[in-house]
Amino acid sequence: MRIVLFAAFATLLIGFAPVEVKAADGNVELTNQEWSFDGVFGRFDRQQLQRGFQVYREVCSSCHGLDYIAFRNLEAIGYSEDQTKVLASEYIIEECCDDQGDIFDRPAIPADYMPNPYPNDQFARASNNGALPPDLSLMSKARHGGPDYVYSLINGYEEPSAEVEAEMMDGMYYNVAFEGNQIAMAQQLFDDLLEYSDGTPATAEQMATDVAAFLHWAAEPKLEIRKQTGVRVLLFTFVFTVLAYFLKRRIWADIEH
Amino acid sequence: MTGILLAMSYTPHVDYAFQSVERIMRDVNSGWLLRYMHANGASFFFIVVYIHIFRGLFYGSYKSPREVLWWLGVIIMILMMATAFMGYVLPWGQMSFWGATVITNLFSAIPVIGDYIVTLLWGGFSVDNPTLNRFFALHYLLPFVLVGVVVLHIWALHIPGSNNPLGINATAKDKIPFHPYYTAKDAFGLGVFLLAYFTVVFWFPNAMGHTDNYIPANPLSTPAHIVPEWYFLPFYAILRSIDDKLTGVILMFGSLLILFVIPWLDTSRVRSATFRPIFKVLFWVFLADCVMLTWCGAQLAEGLPLLLSRIGTFWYFFHFLVLMPVVGWIETPRPLPTSISTPVVAKPAE
């Protein structure tokens, strides 16, 4: 019995330790949100992901790429095949090359990946005061705190105190969620910046939550199937373990130990 | 098994490795499951092996007549470390690249031939495409070597037979057939292991990885804080506890190699710590020391963590080099039971 308790304890320890959001550098403040995809049975809220995609498309995508997401992937957040075709066709892809060897433009199809806003990193830096806007495909897994980080960062713009402001570098903005508190990106989301197609009031907070959820989907698109498979696998393993326990007791019953 | 399937979809090239791993995660059928099982499988392999090693240290399983068995075990651990390290490089994220840079650079501390060895490991003059290619090849090869040594380990076990918690020689009447007794017991143990393993694979698949490894490798941008996987942290703490690079490297490798000689360092003839009152306490202190070093390895090497890793490193070697031989002489072990069945029969049935 002791070993069972020990294993349960170890599982708890391993399982729950990473949930605490670790502030990497003391001066980073993250706000924890409740996400529909948290927990054992967590699922994405398709409506929220579509709103988040709208925020990405109308705001973030002017500087940030989403290199690992193809238009066909958008079917997973609730768009129909026809809708993804229409969405894709609004983008222009530079294709190499026609019969004459010239680069030509064509509308995107669902198999295409989201076009990056910049042709190369140097161009991106030159357009952004020397800073390179990172690709957002994996952002939610590439920072401590994941979606909480993304949400906190977008919402983390505050007026710095006078002494902090004096030390700020030119062209940098004060952000409580960013390591070092100086970020090259200016605040992007303001109330009613866009109009949600589902009629949800577009507060800055709502948009930040939605786009963070969308980016978490973009980073971990298999989250739902992972958790669903996990429930089944764990139930099976649990039954197996219980049976194995009683089998062991029965087999060992005639042995003094 | 997961590795063979992953290798089918992986591209060992600096420009495509990261991307091909993401393709596995997104487009390969069940690719996400294969990769999460593979990465966390490595971590869980280390968890059980570390438990196994500490159990061996507690019950004196390294002592005569089981030295060869113990040495093969140490070789297995070192091979596992090499395999895991090279595997971690393959996704070619930031931690892959910079971890590879830090660890391969350790060899440059060796006098005279150090630089030559590093160039050989890299296949060039920095961690680059040839490094990735050879690490991929070796990461595929080493598990087969590992299986070979595991077979030898089991073979070596079958000559003296298993040790037992009492650490005394078992007689025929103390023994029971492996099947059905141990197959049944191990089936339950496997179940408990899988419960923990699957919980992590399906709900916390990235908990034991580093977030920076989801950023593609960039040789021009060093992460603020390079940390290895958790199973290397105590050794990393030992490495960083000394300012001098060569000494740090010697201590780090020494901390592994010292395990080869503990059959001679432990002078006590009693195997099991159950009957060794002083050694028993020291065992738990040593375990706590290793846990502390693990924590130190994850912190920046400055201030309190640095001080603690120095104390921890000192204690690590002090335990093996001084305490083990000395305690063996001065300690009076409690009387050993005459046979394994004696204490069982003596105590009232449960």
Coordinates of C-alpha atoms in Angstrom, one line a residue:
Chain A
M1 CA 0.0 0.0 0.0
R2 CA 2.9 2.3 0.9
I3 CA 4.2 2.2 -2.7
V4 CA 0.8 3.2 -4.1
L5 CA 0.6 6.2 -1.8
F6 CA 4.2 7.1 -2.7
A7 CA 3.5 6.8 -6.4
A8 CA 0.4 8.9 -6.1
F9 CA 2.3 11.5 -4.2
A10 CA 5.1 11.5 -6.8
T11 CA 2.6 11.8 -9.6
L12 CA 1.1 14.8 -7.8
L13 CA 4.5 16.3 -7.3
I14 CA 5.5 15.9 -10.9
G15 CA 2.1 16.9 -12.2
F16 CA 1.5 20.0 -10.3
A17 CA 5.0 21.5 -9.8
P18 CA 5.1 23.1 -13.3
V19 CA 1.7 24.8 -12.9
E20 CA 3.1 27.5 -10.8
V21 CA 4.2 30.3 -13.1
K22 CA 7.8 31.0 -12.3
A23 CA 8.9 34.6 -12.7
A24 CA 12.1 34.3 -14.6
D25 CA 13.7 37.4 -13.4
G26 CA 11.9 38.8 -10.4
N27 CA 10.6 41.8 -12.3
V28 CA 8.2 39.9 -14.5
E29 CA 4.6 40.0 -13.5
L30 CA 2.2 37.5 -15.1
T31 CA -1.6 37.5 -14.7
N32 CA -3.0 34.0 -14.6
Q33 CA -6.1 33.5 -16.7
E34 CA -8.6 30.7 -16.7
W35 CA -8.5 29.0 -20.1
S36 CA -11.0 26.7 -21.6
F37 CA -8.2 24.3 -22.6
D38 CA -6.9 24.0 -19.0
G39 CA -7.4 20.9 -16.9
V40 CA -7.9 17.2 -17.6
F41 CA -10.6 17.5 -20.1
G42 CA -9.7 21.0 -21.5
R43 CA -11.0 21.9 -24.9
F44 CA -10.5 24.9 -27.2
D45 CA -13.4 27.4 -27.5
R46 CA -13.8 27.5 -31.3
Q47 CA -15.6 30.9 -31.2
Q48 CA -12.8 32.3 -29.1
L49 CA -10.1 30.9 -31.5
Q50 CA -11.9 32.5 -34.5
R51 CA -12.0 35.8 -32.7
G52 CA -8.3 35.4 -31.8
F53 CA -7.5 34.6 -35.4
Q54 CA -9.3 37.8 -36.4
V55 CA -7.1 39.8 -34.0
Y56 CA -4.0 38.1 -35.4
R57 CA -5.1 38.8 -38.9
E58 CA -6.1 42.4 -38.5
V59 CA -3.4 43.5 -35.9
C60 CA -0.5 41.2 -35.2
S61 CA 0.0 39.9 -38.8
S62 CA 1.2 43.3 -40.0
C63 CA 4.5 42.5 -38.2
H64 CA 4.5 38.9 -37.0
G65 CA 4.6 35.7 -39.1
L66 CA 2.8 32.5 -38.3
D67 CA 5.1 30.3 -40.3
Y68 CA 3.8 26.9 -39.2
I69 CA 0.1 27.5 -39.8
A70 CA -1.3 26.7 -43.2
F71 CA -4.8 27.9 -44.2
R72 CA -6.0 24.4 -44.3
N73 CA -5.2 24.2 -40.5
L74 CA -7.9 26.8 -39.9
E75 CA -10.5 24.1 -40.4
A76 CA -9.5 22.9 -37.0
I77 CA -10.8 26.1 -35.4
G78 CA -14.2 25.8 -37.0
Y79 CA -14.0 27.2 -40.4
S80 CA -15.5 25.2 -43.2
E81 CA -13.5 24.1 -46.2
D82 CA -15.1 26.8 -48.4
Q83 CA -14.4 29.4 -45.8
T84 CA -10.7 28.5 -45.6
K85 CA -10.6 28.8 -49.4
V86 CA -12.0 32.2 -49.3
L87 CA -9.8 33.2 -46.4
A88 CA -6.7 32.0 -48.2
S89 CA -7.6 33.7 -51.5
E90 CA -7.4 37.0 -49.8
Y91 CA -3.6 36.6 -49.5
I92 CA -1.2 36.8 -52.3
I93 CA 1.7 34.4 -52.7
E94 CA 4.8 35.0 -54.7
E95 CA 5.5 31.9 -56.6
C96 CA 8.7 30.9 -58.4
C97 CA 8.5 30.6 -61.3
D98 CA 6.5 30.7 -64.5
D99 CA 7.6 29.2 -67.8
Q100 CA 9.7 32.3 -68.5
G101 CA 11.5 32.0 -65.1
D102 CA 9.8 35.0 -63.7
I103 CA 8.4 35.2 -60.2
F104 CA 4.6 35.7 -60.3
D105 CA 1.8 36.5 -57.9
R106 CA -1.1 34.2 -57.3
P107 CA -3.9 34.0 -54.7
A108 CA -3.1 31.6 -51.8
I109 CA -4.9 28.2 -51.6
P110 CA -5.6 26.2 -48.4
A111 CA -2.4 24.2 -48.8
D112 CA -0.3 27.4 -48.5
Y113 CA 1.3 28.5 -45.3
M114 CA 0.5 32.0 -43.9
P115 CA 2.7 34.4 -45.8
N116 CA 5.2 36.2 -43.6
P117 CA 4.8 40.0 -43.6
Y118 CA 8.5 40.5 -44.4
P119 CA 10.6 39.0 -47.2
N120 CA 13.6 38.5 -44.8
D121 CA 14.9 39.2 -41.3
Q122 CA 17.0 42.2 -42.4
F123 CA 14.0 43.8 -44.0
A124 CA 12.0 43.1 -40.8
R125 CA 14.6 44.7 -38.6
A126 CA 15.0 47.7 -40.9
S127 CA 11.2 48.3 -40.7
N128 CA 11.1 48.0 -36.9
N129 CA 13.8 50.2 -35.5
G130 CA 16.3 47.3 -35.5
A131 CA 14.0 44.8 -33.6
L132 CA 13.0 41.5 -35.2
P133 CA 9.3 40.7 -34.6
P134 CA 9.4 37.0 -33.7
D135 CA 7.3 34.4 -35.4
L136 CA 4.2 33.6 -33.3
S137 CA 3.6 30.0 -34.2
L138 CA 5.3 28.6 -31.1
M139 CA 5.2 31.7 -28.9
S140 CA 2.8 30.1 -26.4
K141 CA 5.3 27.2 -25.8
A142 CA 8.5 29.2 -26.1
R143 CA 8.0 31.4 -23.0
H144 CA 7.4 30.6 -19.3
G145 CA 3.7 31.0 -18.6
G146 CA 2.5 30.1 -22.1
P147 CA -0.8 31.7 -22.9
D148 CA -0.7 33.6 -19.6
Y149 CA 2.5 35.2 -20.7
V150 CA 1.1 36.2 -24.1
Y151 CA -2.0 37.7 -22.4
S152 CA 0.1 39.5 -19.8
L153 CA 2.5 40.9 -22.3
I154 CA -0.1 42.3 -24.7
N155 CA -1.8 43.8 -21.7
G156 CA 1.3 44.7 -19.8
Y157 CA 1.9 48.2 -20.9
E158 CA 2.1 50.7 -18.1
E159 CA 3.4 54.2 -17.4
P160 CA 6.9 53.7 -15.9
S161 CA 7.9 55.7 -12.8
A162 CA 10.0 58.7 -13.6
E163 CA 13.3 57.1 -12.6
V164 CA 12.7 54.0 -14.7
E165 CA 11.7 56.2 -17.6
A166 CA 15.0 58.1 -17.4
E167 CA 16.8 54.8 -17.9
M168 CA 14.7 53.5 -20.8
M169 CA 16.4 53.2 -24.1
D170 CA 15.1 55.2 -27.0
G171 CA 12.2 53.6 -28.9
M172 CA 11.6 51.1 -26.1
Y173 CA 8.3 50.7 -24.2
Y174 CA 7.7 49.8 -20.6
N175 CA 6.0 46.4 -20.1
V176 CA 5.6 44.6 -16.8
A177 CA 5.5 41.1 -18.3
F178 CA 8.6 41.4 -20.4
E179 CA 12.0 40.4 -19.1
G180 CA 13.9 43.6 -18.4
N181 CA 10.7 45.5 -18.8
Q182 CA 11.8 47.2 -22.0
I183 CA 10.1 46.0 -25.2
A184 CA 10.5 47.2 -28.7
M185 CA 6.9 46.6 -29.6
A186 CA 4.5 49.5 -28.7
Q187 CA 1.1 48.8 -27.2
Q188 CA -1.1 47.4 -30.0
L189 CA -4.5 46.7 -28.6
F190 CA -6.9 49.4 -27.6
D191 CA -10.7 49.2 -26.9
D192 CA -12.8 48.9 -30.1
L193 CA -9.7 48.7 -32.3
L194 CA -11.7 46.2 -34.5
E195 CA -15.2 44.9 -34.7
Y196 CA -15.6 41.2 -33.9
S197 CA -17.7 39.4 -36.5
D198 CA -19.6 37.6 -33.8
G199 CA -20.5 40.8 -32.1
T200 CA -18.5 40.3 -28.9
P201 CA -17.4 43.8 -27.5
A202 CA -13.8 44.2 -28.6
T203 CA -12.2 45.5 -25.4
A204 CA -8.4 45.4 -25.2
E205 CA -8.6 42.7 -22.6
Q206 CA -11.1 40.6 -24.6
M207 CA -8.8 40.8 -27.7
A208 CA -5.7 39.9 -25.6
T209 CA -7.4 36.9 -24.2
D210 CA -8.7 35.7 -27.5
V211 CA -5.4 36.1 -29.4
A212 CA -3.5 34.4 -26.5
A213 CA -6.0 31.4 -26.8
F214 CA -5.5 31.4 -30.6
L215 CA -1.8 31.4 -30.3
H216 CA -1.9 28.6 -27.8
W217 CA -3.9 26.6 -30.4
A218 CA -1.3 27.6 -33.0
A219 CA 1.5 26.3 -30.8
E220 CA -0.2 23.1 -29.6
P221 CA -2.9 22.3 -32.2
K222 CA -3.1 18.7 -31.0
L223 CA -4.0 19.6 -27.4
E224 CA -7.6 18.3 -27.5
I225 CA -6.8 14.9 -29.1
R226 CA -3.8 14.6 -26.6
K227 CA -6.0 15.1 -23.6
Q228 CA -8.8 12.9 -24.9
T229 CA -6.4 10.1 -25.8
G230 CA -4.8 10.6 -22.3
V231 CA -8.1 10.0 -20.5
R232 CA -8.6 6.7 -22.3
V233 CA -5.0 5.6 -21.9
L234 CA -5.0 6.4 -18.2
L235 CA -8.3 4.7 -17.5
F236 CA -6.9 1.6 -19.2
T237 CA -3.6 1.7 -17.4
F238 CA -5.5 2.3 -14.1
V239 CA -7.6 -0.8 -14.6
F240 CA -4.5 -2.8 -15.6
T241 CA -2.7 -1.6 -12.5
V242 CA -5.5 -2.4 -10.1
L243 CA -5.8 -5.9 -11.6
A244 CA -2.1 -6.4 -11.4
Y245 CA -2.1 -5.4 -7.8
F246 CA -4.7 -7.9 -6.8
L247 CA -3.1 -10.6 -9.0
K248 CA 0.2 -9.9 -7.2
R249 CA -1.4 -10.2 -3.8
R250 CA -3.1 -13.4 -4.7
I251 CA 0.0 -15.0 -6.1
W252 CA 2.1 -13.9 -3.1
A253 CA -0.5 -15.0 -0.6
D254 CA 1.1 -18.4 0.0
I255 CA 4.6 -17.0 0.5
E256 CA 5.7 -15.7 3.9
H257 CA 7.1 -12.2 3.3
Chain B
M1 CA 10.5 2.1 -31.1
T2 CA 9.2 5.7 -31.0
G3 CA 12.7 6.7 -32.2
I4 CA 12.6 4.6 -35.3
L5 CA 9.3 6.1 -36.3
L6 CA 10.5 9.7 -35.5
A7 CA 13.6 9.2 -37.6
M8 CA 11.5 8.4 -40.6
S9 CA 10.1 12.0 -40.6
Y10 CA 13.1 13.8 -39.2
T11 CA 15.6 15.8 -41.3
P12 CA 19.1 16.2 -39.8
H13 CA 20.0 19.5 -41.3
V14 CA 20.5 22.8 -39.5
D15 CA 18.0 24.5 -41.9
Y16 CA 15.3 21.8 -41.6
A17 CA 15.7 20.0 -38.3
F18 CA 13.5 22.4 -36.3
Q19 CA 10.9 22.6 -39.0
S20 CA 10.8 18.8 -39.5
V21 CA 10.2 18.3 -35.8
E22 CA 7.3 20.8 -36.0
R23 CA 6.0 18.8 -39.0
I24 CA 6.1 15.7 -36.9
M25 CA 4.1 17.6 -34.2
R26 CA 1.5 18.9 -36.6
D27 CA 1.2 16.8 -39.8
V28 CA 2.5 13.3 -39.1
N29 CA -0.2 11.0 -37.9
S30 CA 0.1 10.7 -34.1
G31 CA 3.5 12.4 -34.5
W32 CA 2.9 14.5 -31.4
L33 CA 2.3 11.4 -29.4
L34 CA 5.5 9.7 -30.7
R35 CA 7.6 12.8 -29.9
Y36 CA 6.2 13.4 -26.4
M37 CA 6.6 9.8 -25.5
H38 CA 10.1 9.8 -26.8
A39 CA 11.2 13.0 -25.0
N40 CA 9.5 12.1 -21.7
G41 CA 10.5 8.5 -22.1
A42 CA 14.1 9.7 -21.7
S43 CA 13.3 11.6 -18.6
F44 CA 11.4 8.7 -17.1
F45 CA 14.2 6.3 -18.0
F46 CA 16.5 8.5 -15.9
I47 CA 14.0 8.6 -13.0
V48 CA 13.9 4.9 -12.7
V49 CA 17.6 4.4 -13.3
Y50 CA 18.4 7.0 -10.6
I51 CA 16.1 5.3 -8.1
H52 CA 17.7 2.0 -9.0
I53 CA 21.2 3.5 -8.4
F54 CA 20.3 4.9 -5.1
R55 CA 18.8 1.7 -4.0
G56 CA 22.0 0.0 -5.0
L57 CA 23.9 2.5 -2.9
F58 CA 21.7 1.9 0.1
Y59 CA 21.7 -1.9 0.0
G60 CA 25.4 -2.1 -0.9
S61 CA 24.7 -3.9 -4.2
Y62 CA 28.1 -2.8 -5.5
K63 CA 30.0 -5.0 -3.1
S64 CA 31.6 -8.3 -3.7
P65 CA 30.6 -10.5 -5.5
R66 CA 28.6 -7.9 -7.6
E67 CA 31.3 -5.5 -8.7
V68 CA 31.1 -6.4 -12.3
L69 CA 27.4 -5.9 -12.2
W70 CA 27.8 -2.5 -10.7
W71 CA 30.4 -1.4 -13.2
L72 CA 28.2 -2.4 -16.1
G73 CA 25.5 -0.4 -14.5
V74 CA 27.7 2.7 -14.3
I75 CA 28.6 2.2 -18.0
I76 CA 24.9 2.0 -18.8
M77 CA 24.3 5.3 -17.0
I78 CA 27.1 7.1 -18.8
L79 CA 25.9 5.7 -22.2
M80 CA 22.4 6.9 -21.3
M81 CA 23.7 10.4 -20.6
A82 CA 25.6 10.5 -23.9
T83 CA 22.5 9.3 -25.8
A84 CA 20.1 11.7 -24.1
F85 CA 22.5 14.6 -24.6
M86 CA 22.8 14.0 -28.3
G87 CA 19.0 13.4 -28.6
Y88 CA 18.4 16.7 -27.0
V89 CA 20.5 18.4 -29.7
L90 CA 18.4 17.0 -32.6
P91 CA 15.4 19.4 -32.5
W92 CA 17.9 22.2 -33.1
G93 CA 16.2 24.7 -30.8
Q94 CA 18.1 27.3 -28.8
M95 CA 18.8 25.0 -25.9
S96 CA 19.9 22.2 -28.2
F97 CA 22.4 24.4 -29.9
W98 CA 23.7 26.1 -26.8
G99 CA 23.7 23.0 -24.7
A100 CA 25.7 21.3 -27.4
T101 CA 28.1 24.3 -27.5
V102 CA 28.7 24.2 -23.7
I103 CA 29.1 20.5 -23.4
T104 CA 31.4 19.9 -26.4
N105 CA 33.5 22.9 -25.3
L106 CA 34.2 21.0 -22.0
F107 CA 36.6 18.8 -23.9
S108 CA 38.7 21.8 -24.9
A109 CA 39.8 22.0 -21.3
I110 CA 41.9 18.8 -21.8
P111 CA 45.5 19.9 -22.2
V112 CA 47.2 19.4 -25.6
I113 CA 44.6 17.3 -27.4
G114 CA 41.5 19.1 -26.1
D115 CA 41.1 21.4 -29.1
Y116 CA 41.6 18.5 -31.5
I117 CA 38.9 16.5 -29.8
V118 CA 36.4 19.4 -30.0
T119 CA 37.1 19.9 -33.7
L120 CA 36.5 16.2 -34.2
L121 CA 33.2 16.3 -32.2
W122 CA 32.0 19.3 -34.2
G123 CA 33.2 18.2 -37.6
G124 CA 34.4 21.7 -38.1
F125 CA 35.1 24.8 -36.1
S126 CA 31.8 25.4 -34.5
V127 CA 28.6 23.5 -33.6
D128 CA 27.1 23.3 -37.1
N129 CA 25.6 20.9 -39.6
P130 CA 28.3 18.2 -39.4
T131 CA 27.8 18.2 -35.6
L132 CA 24.1 17.7 -36.0
N133 CA 24.6 14.9 -38.5
R134 CA 27.1 13.0 -36.4
F135 CA 24.9 13.4 -33.3
F136 CA 21.9 12.0 -35.2
A137 CA 23.9 9.0 -36.3
L138 CA 25.3 8.4 -32.8
H139 CA 21.9 9.0 -31.2
Y140 CA 20.6 6.2 -33.4
L141 CA 23.6 3.9 -32.7
L142 CA 24.1 4.3 -28.9
P143 CA 20.8 2.8 -27.9
F144 CA 21.9 -0.5 -29.6
V145 CA 25.1 -0.4 -27.6
L146 CA 23.0 0.3 -24.5
V147 CA 20.9 -2.7 -25.1
G148 CA 24.1 -4.8 -25.5
V149 CA 25.4 -3.6 -22.1
V150 CA 22.0 -4.1 -20.5
V151 CA 22.2 -7.8 -21.7
L152 CA 25.6 -8.0 -20.1
H153 CA 24.2 -6.4 -17.0
I154 CA 21.5 -9.0 -16.7
W155 CA 24.1 -11.7 -17.4
A156 CA 26.3 -10.4 -14.7
L157 CA 23.3 -10.4 -12.4
H158 CA 22.7 -14.1 -13.0
I159 CA 26.1 -15.2 -11.8
P160 CA 25.9 -14.0 -8.2
G161 CA 22.2 -13.6 -8.2
S162 CA 20.2 -10.6 -6.9
N163 CA 21.1 -8.8 -3.8
N164 CA 18.4 -8.4 -1.1
P165 CA 17.4 -5.7 1.4
L166 CA 19.1 -7.6 4.1
G167 CA 22.3 -7.8 2.1
I168 CA 23.1 -11.4 3.1
N169 CA 23.6 -14.4 1.0
A170 CA 20.3 -16.1 0.0
T171 CA 20.0 -19.8 0.5
A172 CA 17.8 -22.1 -1.6
K173 CA 14.9 -22.0 0.7
D174 CA 14.8 -18.2 0.6
K175 CA 14.3 -18.2 -3.1
I176 CA 11.1 -18.3 -5.2
P177 CA 10.7 -18.7 -9.0
F178 CA 10.8 -15.5 -11.1
H179 CA 7.6 -16.5 -12.7
P180 CA 4.9 -16.1 -11.5
Y181 CA 6.1 -14.2 -8.4
Y182 CA 8.2 -11.5 -9.9
T183 CA 6.4 -11.2 -13.2
A184 CA 3.2 -10.5 -11.2
K185 CA 5.0 -8.0 -8.9
D186 CA 6.7 -6.3 -11.8
A187 CA 3.4 -6.1 -13.8
F188 CA 2.0 -4.0 -10.9
G189 CA 5.2 -1.9 -10.8
L190 CA 5.0 -1.3 -14.5
G191 CA 1.4 -0.2 -14.0
V192 CA 2.4 2.4 -11.4
F193 CA 5.2 3.6 -13.6
L194 CA 2.9 3.9 -16.6
L195 CA 0.4 5.9 -14.6
A196 CA 3.0 8.5 -13.8
Y197 CA 4.5 8.4 -17.3
F198 CA 1.2 8.8 -19.2
T199 CA 0.1 11.6 -16.8
V200 CA 3.1 13.6 -17.9
V201 CA 3.0 12.6 -21.6
F202 CA -0.7 13.6 -22.0
W203 CA -1.0 16.5 -19.6
F204 CA 2.4 18.0 -18.9
P205 CA 4.4 17.0 -22.0
N206 CA 6.7 20.0 -21.9
A207 CA 7.1 20.3 -18.1
M208 CA 10.5 18.7 -18.1
G209 CA 11.7 20.5 -21.2
H210 CA 12.9 24.1 -21.5
T211 CA 10.7 26.7 -23.2
D212 CA 13.7 28.1 -25.1
N213 CA 13.9 24.9 -27.1
Y214 CA 10.8 26.0 -29.0
I215 CA 12.8 28.8 -30.3
P216 CA 14.9 27.8 -33.4
A217 CA 18.6 27.7 -32.8
N218 CA 20.3 31.0 -33.4
P219 CA 24.1 31.0 -33.2
L220 CA 24.1 34.8 -32.9
S221 CA 21.9 35.0 -29.8
T222 CA 22.9 33.3 -26.6
P223 CA 20.1 32.5 -24.2
A224 CA 20.3 34.4 -20.9
H225 CA 20.5 31.2 -19.0
I226 CA 21.7 27.9 -20.5
V227 CA 20.5 25.0 -18.5
P228 CA 20.7 21.3 -19.4
E229 CA 17.9 18.7 -19.0
W230 CA 17.0 18.1 -15.3
Y231 CA 18.9 14.7 -15.2
F232 CA 22.2 16.5 -15.8
L233 CA 21.6 19.3 -13.3
P234 CA 23.6 17.9 -10.4
F235 CA 26.6 17.3 -12.6
Y236 CA 26.2 20.7 -14.2
A237 CA 26.3 22.2 -10.6
I238 CA 29.5 20.4 -9.9
L239 CA 31.0 21.6 -13.2
R240 CA 30.2 25.2 -12.4
S241 CA 31.2 25.1 -8.7
I242 CA 34.8 25.7 -9.7
D243 CA 36.1 28.8 -11.5
D244 CA 38.9 26.9 -13.2
K245 CA 37.5 25.1 -16.3
L246 CA 39.8 22.1 -16.3
T247 CA 39.2 21.4 -12.6
G248 CA 35.5 21.8 -13.1
V249 CA 35.5 19.3 -16.0
I250 CA 37.7 16.8 -14.0
L251 CA 35.3 17.1 -11.0
M252 CA 32.3 16.6 -13.2
F253 CA 33.6 13.5 -15.0
G254 CA 35.2 12.4 -11.7
S255 CA 31.8 12.5 -10.0
L256 CA 30.7 9.8 -12.5
L257 CA 33.9 7.8 -12.6
I258 CA 34.2 7.6 -8.9
L259 CA 31.3 5.3 -8.9
F260 CA 33.5 2.7 -10.5
V261 CA 35.8 2.5 -7.5
I262 CA 33.3 2.5 -4.7
P263 CA 33.4 -1.3 -4.4
W264 CA 36.9 -0.7 -2.9
L265 CA 36.1 2.6 -1.2
D266 CA 33.5 1.0 1.0
T267 CA 35.4 -0.9 3.6
S268 CA 32.4 -2.3 5.4
R269 CA 31.7 -6.0 4.9
V270 CA 28.0 -5.5 5.7
R271 CA 26.1 -4.7 2.5
S272 CA 22.8 -3.4 3.6
A273 CA 22.6 0.0 5.2
T274 CA 19.7 -1.4 7.3
F275 CA 22.4 -2.8 9.7
R276 CA 24.7 0.1 9.5
P277 CA 23.5 2.9 11.8
I278 CA 26.0 5.6 10.7
F279 CA 26.1 4.8 7.0
K280 CA 22.4 4.8 6.9
V281 CA 22.3 8.4 8.1
L282 CA 25.1 9.3 5.7
F283 CA 23.1 7.8 2.8
W284 CA 20.2 10.1 3.4
V285 CA 22.5 13.1 3.7
F286 CA 24.1 12.1 0.4
L287 CA 20.7 11.8 -1.3
A288 CA 19.8 15.2 0.1
D289 CA 23.1 16.5 -1.2
C290 CA 22.3 15.3 -4.7
V291 CA 18.9 16.8 -4.6
M292 CA 20.4 20.1 -3.5
L293 CA 23.0 20.0 -6.4
T294 CA 20.1 19.4 -8.8
W295 CA 18.4 22.5 -7.6
C296 CA 21.7 24.5 -7.8
G297 CA 22.3 23.3 -11.3
A298 CA 19.1 25.1 -12.4
Q299 CA 20.0 28.4 -10.8
L300 CA 22.5 31.1 -12.0
A301 CA 26.0 30.3 -10.8
E302 CA 26.2 33.1 -8.3
G303 CA 25.5 34.0 -4.7
L304 CA 23.8 31.3 -2.6
P305 CA 23.4 28.7 -5.3
L306 CA 27.1 28.9 -6.1
L307 CA 28.0 28.6 -2.4
L308 CA 25.6 25.7 -2.0
S309 CA 27.0 23.9 -5.1
R310 CA 30.5 24.3 -3.7
I311 CA 29.4 22.8 -0.4
G312 CA 27.5 20.1 -2.3
T313 CA 30.4 19.2 -4.6
F314 CA 32.7 19.0 -1.6
W315 CA 30.3 16.7 0.2
Y316 CA 29.8 14.5 -2.8
F317 CA 33.4 13.6 -3.0
F318 CA 33.9 13.7 0.8
H319 CA 31.1 11.1 1.1
F320 CA 32.8 8.7 -1.3
L321 CA 36.5 9.4 -0.6
V322 CA 36.5 9.9 3.1
L323 CA 33.3 8.9 4.8
M324 CA 32.8 5.6 3.0
P325 CA 36.2 4.1 3.9
V326 CA 36.4 5.6 7.4
V327 CA 32.8 4.7 8.5
G328 CA 33.5 1.1 7.3
W329 CA 36.2 0.9 9.9
I330 CA 34.8 2.7 12.9
E331 CA 31.1 1.6 12.6
T332 CA 29.8 -1.3 14.6
P333 CA 27.1 -2.9 12.4
R334 CA 24.0 -4.4 14.1
P335 CA 23.9 -8.2 14.0
L336 CA 22.9 -9.7 10.8
P337 CA 20.1 -12.3 10.7
T338 CA 21.2 -15.8 10.0
S339 CA 18.9 -16.2 7.0
I340 CA 16.4 -14.2 5.0
S341 CA 13.5 -16.2 6.4
T342 CA 14.5 -15.6 10.1
P343 CA 13.1 -12.1 10.5
V344 CA 10.0 -12.9 8.5
V345 CA 9.1 -16.0 10.5
A346 CA 9.9 -14.2 13.8
K347 CA 7.5 -11.4 13.3
P348 CA 3.8 -12.0 13.6
A349 CA 2.0 -12.6 10.3
E350 CA 0.6 -9.4 8.8

